[in-house]
mmCIF file of C-alpha atoms in Angstrom:
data_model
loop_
_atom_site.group_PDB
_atom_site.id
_atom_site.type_symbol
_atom_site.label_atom_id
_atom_site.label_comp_id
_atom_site.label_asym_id
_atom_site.label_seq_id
_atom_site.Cartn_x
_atom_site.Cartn_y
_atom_site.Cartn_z
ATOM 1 C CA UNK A 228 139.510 171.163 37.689
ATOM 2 C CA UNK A 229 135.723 173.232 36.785
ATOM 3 C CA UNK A 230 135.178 170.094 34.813
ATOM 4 C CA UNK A 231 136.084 167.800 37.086
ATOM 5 C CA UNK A 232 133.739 169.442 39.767
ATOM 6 C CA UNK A 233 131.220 169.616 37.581
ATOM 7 C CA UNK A 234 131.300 166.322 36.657
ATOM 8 C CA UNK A 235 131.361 165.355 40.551
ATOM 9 C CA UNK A 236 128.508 167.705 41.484
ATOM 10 C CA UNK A 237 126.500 165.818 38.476
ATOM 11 C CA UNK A 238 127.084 163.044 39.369
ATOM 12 C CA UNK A 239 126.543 163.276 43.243
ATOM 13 C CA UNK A 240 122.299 164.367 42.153
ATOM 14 C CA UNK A 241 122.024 161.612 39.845
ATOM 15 C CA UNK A 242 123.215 159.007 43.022
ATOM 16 C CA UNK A 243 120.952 161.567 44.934
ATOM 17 C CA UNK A 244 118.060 161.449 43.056
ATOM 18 C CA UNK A 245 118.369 157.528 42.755
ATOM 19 C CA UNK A 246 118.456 156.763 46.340
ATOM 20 C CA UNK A 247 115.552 159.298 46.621
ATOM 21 C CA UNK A 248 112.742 157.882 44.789
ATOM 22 C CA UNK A 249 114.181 154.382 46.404
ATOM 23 C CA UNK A 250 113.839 155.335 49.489
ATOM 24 C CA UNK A 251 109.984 156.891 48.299
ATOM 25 C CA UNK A 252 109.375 153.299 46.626
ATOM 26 C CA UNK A 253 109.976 151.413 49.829
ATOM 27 C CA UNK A 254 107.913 153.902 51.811
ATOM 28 C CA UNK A 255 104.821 155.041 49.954
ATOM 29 C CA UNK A 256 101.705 153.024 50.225
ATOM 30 C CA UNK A 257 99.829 155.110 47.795
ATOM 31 C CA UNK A 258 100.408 155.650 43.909
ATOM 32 C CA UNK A 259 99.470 159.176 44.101
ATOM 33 C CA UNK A 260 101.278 160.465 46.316
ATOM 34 C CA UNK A 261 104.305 158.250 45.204
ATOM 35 C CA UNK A 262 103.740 159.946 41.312
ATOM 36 C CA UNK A 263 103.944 163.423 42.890
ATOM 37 C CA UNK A 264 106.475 162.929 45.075
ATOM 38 C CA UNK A 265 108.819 161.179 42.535
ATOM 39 C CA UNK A 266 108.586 164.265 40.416
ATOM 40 C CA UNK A 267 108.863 166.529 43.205
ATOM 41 C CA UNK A 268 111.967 164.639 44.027
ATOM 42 C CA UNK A 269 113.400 165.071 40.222
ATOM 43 C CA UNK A 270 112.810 168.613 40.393
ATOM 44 C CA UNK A 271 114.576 169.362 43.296
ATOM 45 C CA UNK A 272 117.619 167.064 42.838
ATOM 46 C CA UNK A 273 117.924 167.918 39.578
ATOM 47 C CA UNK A 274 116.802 170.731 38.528
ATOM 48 C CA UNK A 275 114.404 169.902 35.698
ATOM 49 C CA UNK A 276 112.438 172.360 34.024
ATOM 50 C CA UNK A 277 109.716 170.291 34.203
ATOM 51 C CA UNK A 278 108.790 166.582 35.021
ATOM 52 C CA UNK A 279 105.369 164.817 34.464
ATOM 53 C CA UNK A 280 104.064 161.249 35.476
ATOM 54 C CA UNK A 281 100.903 160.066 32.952
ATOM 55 C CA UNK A 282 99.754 156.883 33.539
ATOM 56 C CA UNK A 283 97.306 154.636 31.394
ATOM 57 C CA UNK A 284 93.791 154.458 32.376
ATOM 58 C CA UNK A 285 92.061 151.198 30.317
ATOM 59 C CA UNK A 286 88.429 151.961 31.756
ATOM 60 C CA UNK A 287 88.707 155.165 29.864
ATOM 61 C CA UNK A 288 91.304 154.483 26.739
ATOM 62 C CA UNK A 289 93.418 157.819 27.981
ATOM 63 C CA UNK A 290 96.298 158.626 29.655
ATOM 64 C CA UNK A 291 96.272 160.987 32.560
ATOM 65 C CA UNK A 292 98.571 163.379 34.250
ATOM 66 C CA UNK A 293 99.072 161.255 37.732
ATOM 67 C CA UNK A 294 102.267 163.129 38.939
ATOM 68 C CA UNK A 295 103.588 166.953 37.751
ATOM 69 C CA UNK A 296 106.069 169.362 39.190
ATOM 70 C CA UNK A 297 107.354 172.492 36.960
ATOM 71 C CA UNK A 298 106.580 175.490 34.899
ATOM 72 C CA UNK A 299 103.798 173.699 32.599
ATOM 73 C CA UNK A 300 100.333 173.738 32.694
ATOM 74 C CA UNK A 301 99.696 170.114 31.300
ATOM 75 C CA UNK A 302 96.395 168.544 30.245
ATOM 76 C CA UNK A 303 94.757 166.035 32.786
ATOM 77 C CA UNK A 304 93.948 163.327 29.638
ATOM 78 C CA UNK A 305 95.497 162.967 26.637
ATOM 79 C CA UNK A 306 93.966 160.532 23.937
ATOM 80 C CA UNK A 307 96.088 157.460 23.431
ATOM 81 C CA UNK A 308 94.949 154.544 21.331
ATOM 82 C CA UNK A 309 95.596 152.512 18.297
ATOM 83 C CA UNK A 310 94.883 155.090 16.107
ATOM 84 C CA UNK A 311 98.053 157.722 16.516
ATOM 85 C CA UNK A 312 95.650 159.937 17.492
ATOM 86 C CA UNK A 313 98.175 160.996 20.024
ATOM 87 C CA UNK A 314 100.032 163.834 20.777
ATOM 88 C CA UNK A 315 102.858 164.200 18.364
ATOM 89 C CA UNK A 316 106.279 163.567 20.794
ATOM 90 C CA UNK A 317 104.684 160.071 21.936
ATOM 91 C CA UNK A 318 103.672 158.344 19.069
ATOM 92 C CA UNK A 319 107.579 157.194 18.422
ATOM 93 C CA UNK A 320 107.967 156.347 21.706
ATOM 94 C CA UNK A 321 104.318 153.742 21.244
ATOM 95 C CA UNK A 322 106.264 152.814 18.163
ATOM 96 C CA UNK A 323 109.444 151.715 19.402
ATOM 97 C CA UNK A 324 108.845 150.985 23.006
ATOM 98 C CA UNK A 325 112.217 152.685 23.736
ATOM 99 C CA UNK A 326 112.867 156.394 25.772
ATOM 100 C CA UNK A 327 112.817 159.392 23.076
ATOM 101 C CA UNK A 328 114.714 162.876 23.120
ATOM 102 C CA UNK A 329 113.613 166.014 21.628
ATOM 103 C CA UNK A 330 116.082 168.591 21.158
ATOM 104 C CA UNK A 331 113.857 171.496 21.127
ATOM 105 C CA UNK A 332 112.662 171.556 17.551
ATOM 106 C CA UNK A 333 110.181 174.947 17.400
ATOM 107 C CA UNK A 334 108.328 173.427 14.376
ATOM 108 C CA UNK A 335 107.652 170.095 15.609
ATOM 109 C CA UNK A 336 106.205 171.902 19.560
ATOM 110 C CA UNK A 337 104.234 174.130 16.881
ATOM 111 C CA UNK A 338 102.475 170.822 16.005
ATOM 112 C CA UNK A 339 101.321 169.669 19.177
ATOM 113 C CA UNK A 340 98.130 170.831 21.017
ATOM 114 C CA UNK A 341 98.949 169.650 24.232
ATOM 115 C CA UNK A 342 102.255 172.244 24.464
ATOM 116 C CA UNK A 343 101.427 175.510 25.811
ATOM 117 C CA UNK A 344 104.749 177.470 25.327
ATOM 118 C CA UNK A 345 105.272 177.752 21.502
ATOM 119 C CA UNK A 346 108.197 180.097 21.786
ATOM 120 C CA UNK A 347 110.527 178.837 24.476
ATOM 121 C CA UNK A 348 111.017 175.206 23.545
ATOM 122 C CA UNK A 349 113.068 173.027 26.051
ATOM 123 C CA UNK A 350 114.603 170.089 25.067
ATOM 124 C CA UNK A 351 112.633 166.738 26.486
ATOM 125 C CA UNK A 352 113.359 163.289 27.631
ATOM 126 C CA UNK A 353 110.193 160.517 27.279
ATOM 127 C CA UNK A 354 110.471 157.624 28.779
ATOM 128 C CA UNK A 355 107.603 154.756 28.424
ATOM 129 C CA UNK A 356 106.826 152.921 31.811
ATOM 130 C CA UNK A 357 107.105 149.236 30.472
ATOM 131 C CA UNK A 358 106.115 145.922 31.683
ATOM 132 C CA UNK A 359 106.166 142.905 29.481
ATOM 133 C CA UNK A 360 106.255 145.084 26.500
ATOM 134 C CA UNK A 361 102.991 146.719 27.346
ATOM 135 C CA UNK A 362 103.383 150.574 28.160
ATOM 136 C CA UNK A 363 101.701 151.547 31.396
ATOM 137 C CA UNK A 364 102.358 155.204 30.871
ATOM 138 C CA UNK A 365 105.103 157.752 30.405
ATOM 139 C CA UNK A 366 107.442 159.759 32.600
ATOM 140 C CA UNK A 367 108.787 162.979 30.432
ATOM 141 C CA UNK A 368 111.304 165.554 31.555
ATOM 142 C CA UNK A 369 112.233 168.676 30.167
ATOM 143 C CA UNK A 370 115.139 170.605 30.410
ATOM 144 C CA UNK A 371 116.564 174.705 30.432
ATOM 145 C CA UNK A 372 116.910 175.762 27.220
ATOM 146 C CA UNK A 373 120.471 175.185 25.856
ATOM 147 C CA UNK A 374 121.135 172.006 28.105
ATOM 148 C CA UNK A 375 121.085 168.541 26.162
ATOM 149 C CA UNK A 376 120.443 165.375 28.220
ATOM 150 C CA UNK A 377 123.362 163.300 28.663
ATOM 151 C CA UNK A 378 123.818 159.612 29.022
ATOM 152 C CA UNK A 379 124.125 159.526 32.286
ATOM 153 C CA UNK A 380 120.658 161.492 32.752
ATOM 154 C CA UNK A 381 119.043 159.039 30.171
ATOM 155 C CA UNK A 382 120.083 155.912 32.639
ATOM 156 C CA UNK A 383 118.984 157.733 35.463
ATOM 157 C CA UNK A 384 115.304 158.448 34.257
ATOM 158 C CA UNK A 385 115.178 154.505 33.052
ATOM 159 C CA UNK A 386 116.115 153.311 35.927
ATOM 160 C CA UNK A 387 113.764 155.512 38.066
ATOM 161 C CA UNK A 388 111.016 154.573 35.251
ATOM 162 C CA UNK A 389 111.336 151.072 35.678
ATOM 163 C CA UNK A 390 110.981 151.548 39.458
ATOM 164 C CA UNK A 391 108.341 153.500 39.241
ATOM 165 C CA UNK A 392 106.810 150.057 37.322
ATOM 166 C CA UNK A 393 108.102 147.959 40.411
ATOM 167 C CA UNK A 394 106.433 149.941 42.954
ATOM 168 C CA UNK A 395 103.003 150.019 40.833
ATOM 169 C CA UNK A 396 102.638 146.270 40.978
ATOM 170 C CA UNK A 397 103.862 146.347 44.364
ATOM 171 C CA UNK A 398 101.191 148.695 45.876
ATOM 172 C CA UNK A 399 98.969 146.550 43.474
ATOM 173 C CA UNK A 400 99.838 143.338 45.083
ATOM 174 C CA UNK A 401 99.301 144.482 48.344
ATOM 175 C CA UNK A 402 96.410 146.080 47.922
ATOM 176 C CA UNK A 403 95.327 142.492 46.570
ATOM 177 C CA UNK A 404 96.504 141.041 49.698
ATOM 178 C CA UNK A 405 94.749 143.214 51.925
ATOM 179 C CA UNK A 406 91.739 142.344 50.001
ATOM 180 C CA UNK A 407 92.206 138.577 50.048
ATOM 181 C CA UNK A 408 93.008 138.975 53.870
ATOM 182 C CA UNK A 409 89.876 140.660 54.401
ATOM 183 C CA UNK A 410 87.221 138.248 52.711
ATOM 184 C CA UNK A 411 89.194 134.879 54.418
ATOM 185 C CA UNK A 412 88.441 137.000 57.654
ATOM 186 C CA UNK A 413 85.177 137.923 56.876
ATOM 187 C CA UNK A 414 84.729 133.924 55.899
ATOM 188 C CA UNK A 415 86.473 132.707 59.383
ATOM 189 C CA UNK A 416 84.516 134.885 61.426
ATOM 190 C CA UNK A 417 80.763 134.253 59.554
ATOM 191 C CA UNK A 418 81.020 130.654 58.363
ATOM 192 C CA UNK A 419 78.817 128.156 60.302
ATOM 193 C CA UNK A 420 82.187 125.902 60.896
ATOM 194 C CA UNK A 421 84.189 125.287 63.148
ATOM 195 C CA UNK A 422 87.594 126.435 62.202
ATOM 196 C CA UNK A 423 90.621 126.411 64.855
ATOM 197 C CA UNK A 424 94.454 127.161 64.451
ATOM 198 C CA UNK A 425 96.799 124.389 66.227
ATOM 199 C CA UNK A 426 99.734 124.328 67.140
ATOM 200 C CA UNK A 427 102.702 121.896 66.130
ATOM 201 C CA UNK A 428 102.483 120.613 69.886
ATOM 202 C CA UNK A 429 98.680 120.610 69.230
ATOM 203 C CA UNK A 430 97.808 123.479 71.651
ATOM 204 C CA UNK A 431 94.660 125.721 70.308
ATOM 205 C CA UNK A 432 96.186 129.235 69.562
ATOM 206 C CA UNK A 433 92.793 130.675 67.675
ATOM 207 C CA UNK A 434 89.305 129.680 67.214
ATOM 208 C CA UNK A 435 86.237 131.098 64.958
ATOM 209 C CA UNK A 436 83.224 132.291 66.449
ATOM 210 C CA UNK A 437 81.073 129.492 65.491
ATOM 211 C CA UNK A 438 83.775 127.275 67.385
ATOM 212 C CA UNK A 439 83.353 129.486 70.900
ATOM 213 C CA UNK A 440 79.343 129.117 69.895
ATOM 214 C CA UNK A 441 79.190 125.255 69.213
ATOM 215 C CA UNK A 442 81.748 124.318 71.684
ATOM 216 C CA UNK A 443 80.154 126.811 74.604
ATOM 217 C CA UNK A 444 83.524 127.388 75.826
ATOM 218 C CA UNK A 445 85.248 130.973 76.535
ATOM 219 C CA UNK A 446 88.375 132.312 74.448
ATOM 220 C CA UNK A 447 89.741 132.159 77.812
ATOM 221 C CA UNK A 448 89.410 128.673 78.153
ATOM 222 C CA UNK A 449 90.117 127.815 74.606
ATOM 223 C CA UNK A 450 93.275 129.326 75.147
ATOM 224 C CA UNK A 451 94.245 126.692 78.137
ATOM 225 C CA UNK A 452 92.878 123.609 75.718
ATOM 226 C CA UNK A 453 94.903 121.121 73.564
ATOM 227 C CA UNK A 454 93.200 119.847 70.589
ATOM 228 C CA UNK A 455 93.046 116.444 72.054
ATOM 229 C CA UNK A 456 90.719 117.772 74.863
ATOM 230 C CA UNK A 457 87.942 118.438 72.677
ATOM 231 C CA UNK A 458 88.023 115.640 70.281
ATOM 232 C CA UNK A 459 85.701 112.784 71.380
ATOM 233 C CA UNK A 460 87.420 109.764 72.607
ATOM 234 C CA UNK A 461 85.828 107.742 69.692
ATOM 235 C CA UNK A 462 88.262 110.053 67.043
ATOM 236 C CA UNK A 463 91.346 111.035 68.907
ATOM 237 C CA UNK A 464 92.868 107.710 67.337
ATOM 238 C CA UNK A 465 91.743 108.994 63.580
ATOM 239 C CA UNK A 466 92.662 112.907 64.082
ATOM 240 C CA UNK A 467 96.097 112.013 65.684
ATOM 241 C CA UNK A 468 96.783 109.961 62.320
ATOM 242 C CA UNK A 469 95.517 113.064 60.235
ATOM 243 C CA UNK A 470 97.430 115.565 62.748
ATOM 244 C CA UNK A 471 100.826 113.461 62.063
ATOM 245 C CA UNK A 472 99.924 113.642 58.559
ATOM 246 C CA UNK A 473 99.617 117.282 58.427
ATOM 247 C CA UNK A 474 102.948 117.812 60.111
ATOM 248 C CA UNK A 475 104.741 115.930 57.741
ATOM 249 C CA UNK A 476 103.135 118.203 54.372
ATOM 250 C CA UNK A 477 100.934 115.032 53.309
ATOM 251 C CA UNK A 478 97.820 116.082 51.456
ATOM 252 C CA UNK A 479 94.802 114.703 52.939
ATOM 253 C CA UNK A 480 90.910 114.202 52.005
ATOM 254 C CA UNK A 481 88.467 115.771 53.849
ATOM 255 C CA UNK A 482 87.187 113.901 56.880
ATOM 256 C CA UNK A 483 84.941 114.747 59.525
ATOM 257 C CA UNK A 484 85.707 114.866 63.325
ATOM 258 C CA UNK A 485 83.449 114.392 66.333
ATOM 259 C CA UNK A 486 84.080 116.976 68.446
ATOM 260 C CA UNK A 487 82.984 117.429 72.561
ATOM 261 C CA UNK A 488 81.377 120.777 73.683
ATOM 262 C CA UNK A 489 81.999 122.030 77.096
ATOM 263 C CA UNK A 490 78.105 120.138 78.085
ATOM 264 C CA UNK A 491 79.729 116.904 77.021
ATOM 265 C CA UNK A 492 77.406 116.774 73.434
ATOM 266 C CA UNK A 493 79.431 115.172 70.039
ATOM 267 C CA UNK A 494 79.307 117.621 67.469
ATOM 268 C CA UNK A 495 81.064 117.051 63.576
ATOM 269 C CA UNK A 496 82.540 119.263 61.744
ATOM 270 C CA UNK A 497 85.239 118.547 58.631
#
C-alpha cells in the first residue's frame, strides 16, 4: 500500500506540474518571467534540487542562464559553438539532439568548469529545447543525491521542454503582430490617402485622418454617411460594380474614385 501511495503522490506532481507551466504558457506575455516562473514552478511541485532554463543567444554565439531556481550558483554564459568548446554534460546532448541523464559520476563533474559543487554530485536530467532540429537552448534538472530520474519524470520534462518551445514562438509571433499592427497604424493615420472601412451594407464605420481633412467632414458625421453619399454621381455606377466585386472575394486592379467633400469639390483617390 506505501508503494501504491507513493506511486499516487508521484504521480499527482507530475499532472501538477504539467497543468502548471500550461496554465503559465497561456498566461505569460513575457519570456522572462515565463523562464523563471517555469522553474520556480518545477521546484516547488517537484522538488528538484535544482532547475535551470539557458537559452541560445545568436547575436553573441552563447548560451545564457534565462530561468534558475535551486541551490546552484550557475554561470550567466556558457560558450556554445561548433567547436565542443562546451561544457562537458552538453556536448552529447548537441550531438544527438535527444534529453541526456547523468547519474552523478564525481569524475566526469570534476571535469567541468561550470559545476561549483565537486563533492556532492546530484544526478541530472538535460533536455535540449528543439525546433526543427535546431536547439534553442537547454532546460537541466538535478536531483537529491541517491534519487534516479524515472520515466515518467523524463516525459514530464519533454513535454514541458517542448512547451516551453511553443510558448517562445508564440510570444514571438505576437510580439510580431503588435509590431505589424503598429506600422499599418502609423501608415493609416500619416498617409496622404484617403483610406475608409465599409461596411457590407456600405455604411462608413472608420476613416483616416487625411479622409476627415480632404473630405472636411466631422467623425461625427462620417459616422451617419454611407459610402454612396460621398462618391460623385459620375462614379457611383463604377464603385458599386467594384463594391459587388469585393463582396464576392474577386481580386480587383486598382482604380481611382472621384470622391465629393462636404463643399461639394471632386477629389480622387485609388
Amino acid at each position: 500500500k506505501k508503494k501504491s501511495d507513493e506511486k499516487i503522490k508521484h504521480l499527482n506532481s507530475l499532472l501538477l506540474a504539467i497543468r502548471n507551466v500550461n496554465q503559465l504558457i497561456v498566461q505569460a506575455d513575457d519570456l522572462k518571467v515565463l523562464f523563471q516562473k517555469a522553474t520556480e514552478i518545477l521546484i516547488s511541485t517537484r522538488g528538484y534540487k535544482d532547475v535551470s532554463i539557458f537559452s541560445q543567444n545568436d547575436d553573441i554565439n552563447k548560451m545564457e542562464l534565462v530561468g534558475h531556481s535551486g541551490i546552484y550558483n550557475c554561470e550567466n554564459c556558457m560558450s556554445f559553438d561548433d567547436t565542443g568548446n562546451n561544457p562537458v554534460c552538453i556536448n552529447e546532448v548537441i550531438k544527438t539532439h535527444s534529453t541526456q541523464i547523468i547519474s552523478g559520476i564525481i569524475d566526469f563533474h570534476k571535469k567541468c568548469k561550470y559545476f561549483d559543487d565537486k563533492t556532492h554530485v546530484h544526478p541530472t536530467i538535460i533536455v535540449p529545447l528543439i525546433d526543427k532540429r535546431r536547439i534553442l537552448g537547454f532546460l537541466t534538472v538535478c536531483y537529491e543525491t541517491g534519487i534516479n530520474p524515472d520515466e515518467g519524470d523524463i516525459k514530464l520534462l519533454e513535454e514541458i521542454a517542448g512547451d516551453i518551445v511553443f510558448a517562445c514562438y508564440k510570444l514571438n509571433a505576437d510580439k510580431k503582430l503588435i509590431k505589424n499592427q503598429e506600422i499599418l497604424k502609423d501608415l493609416v493615420e500619416n498617409t496622404a490617402e484617403i483610406i475608409l472601412n465599409i461596411s457590407q451594407s456600405g455604411k462608413i464605420i472608420f476613416a483616416n485622418p487625411s479622409a476627415y481633412k480632404t473630405l472636411g467632414f466631422t467623425e461625427e458625421a462620417v459616422n451617419e454617411l454611407s459610402i454612396m453619399d460621398i462618391i460623385s454621381s459620375r462614379d457611383k455606377a463604377n464603385f458599386q460594380n467594384i463594391f459587388e466585386q469585393l463582396l464576392t472575394g474577386e481580386k480587383i486592379e486598382k482604380k481611382e474614385i472621384l470622391f465629393i467633400a462636404k463643399s461639394g469639390n471632386e477629389t480622387k483617390s485609388d
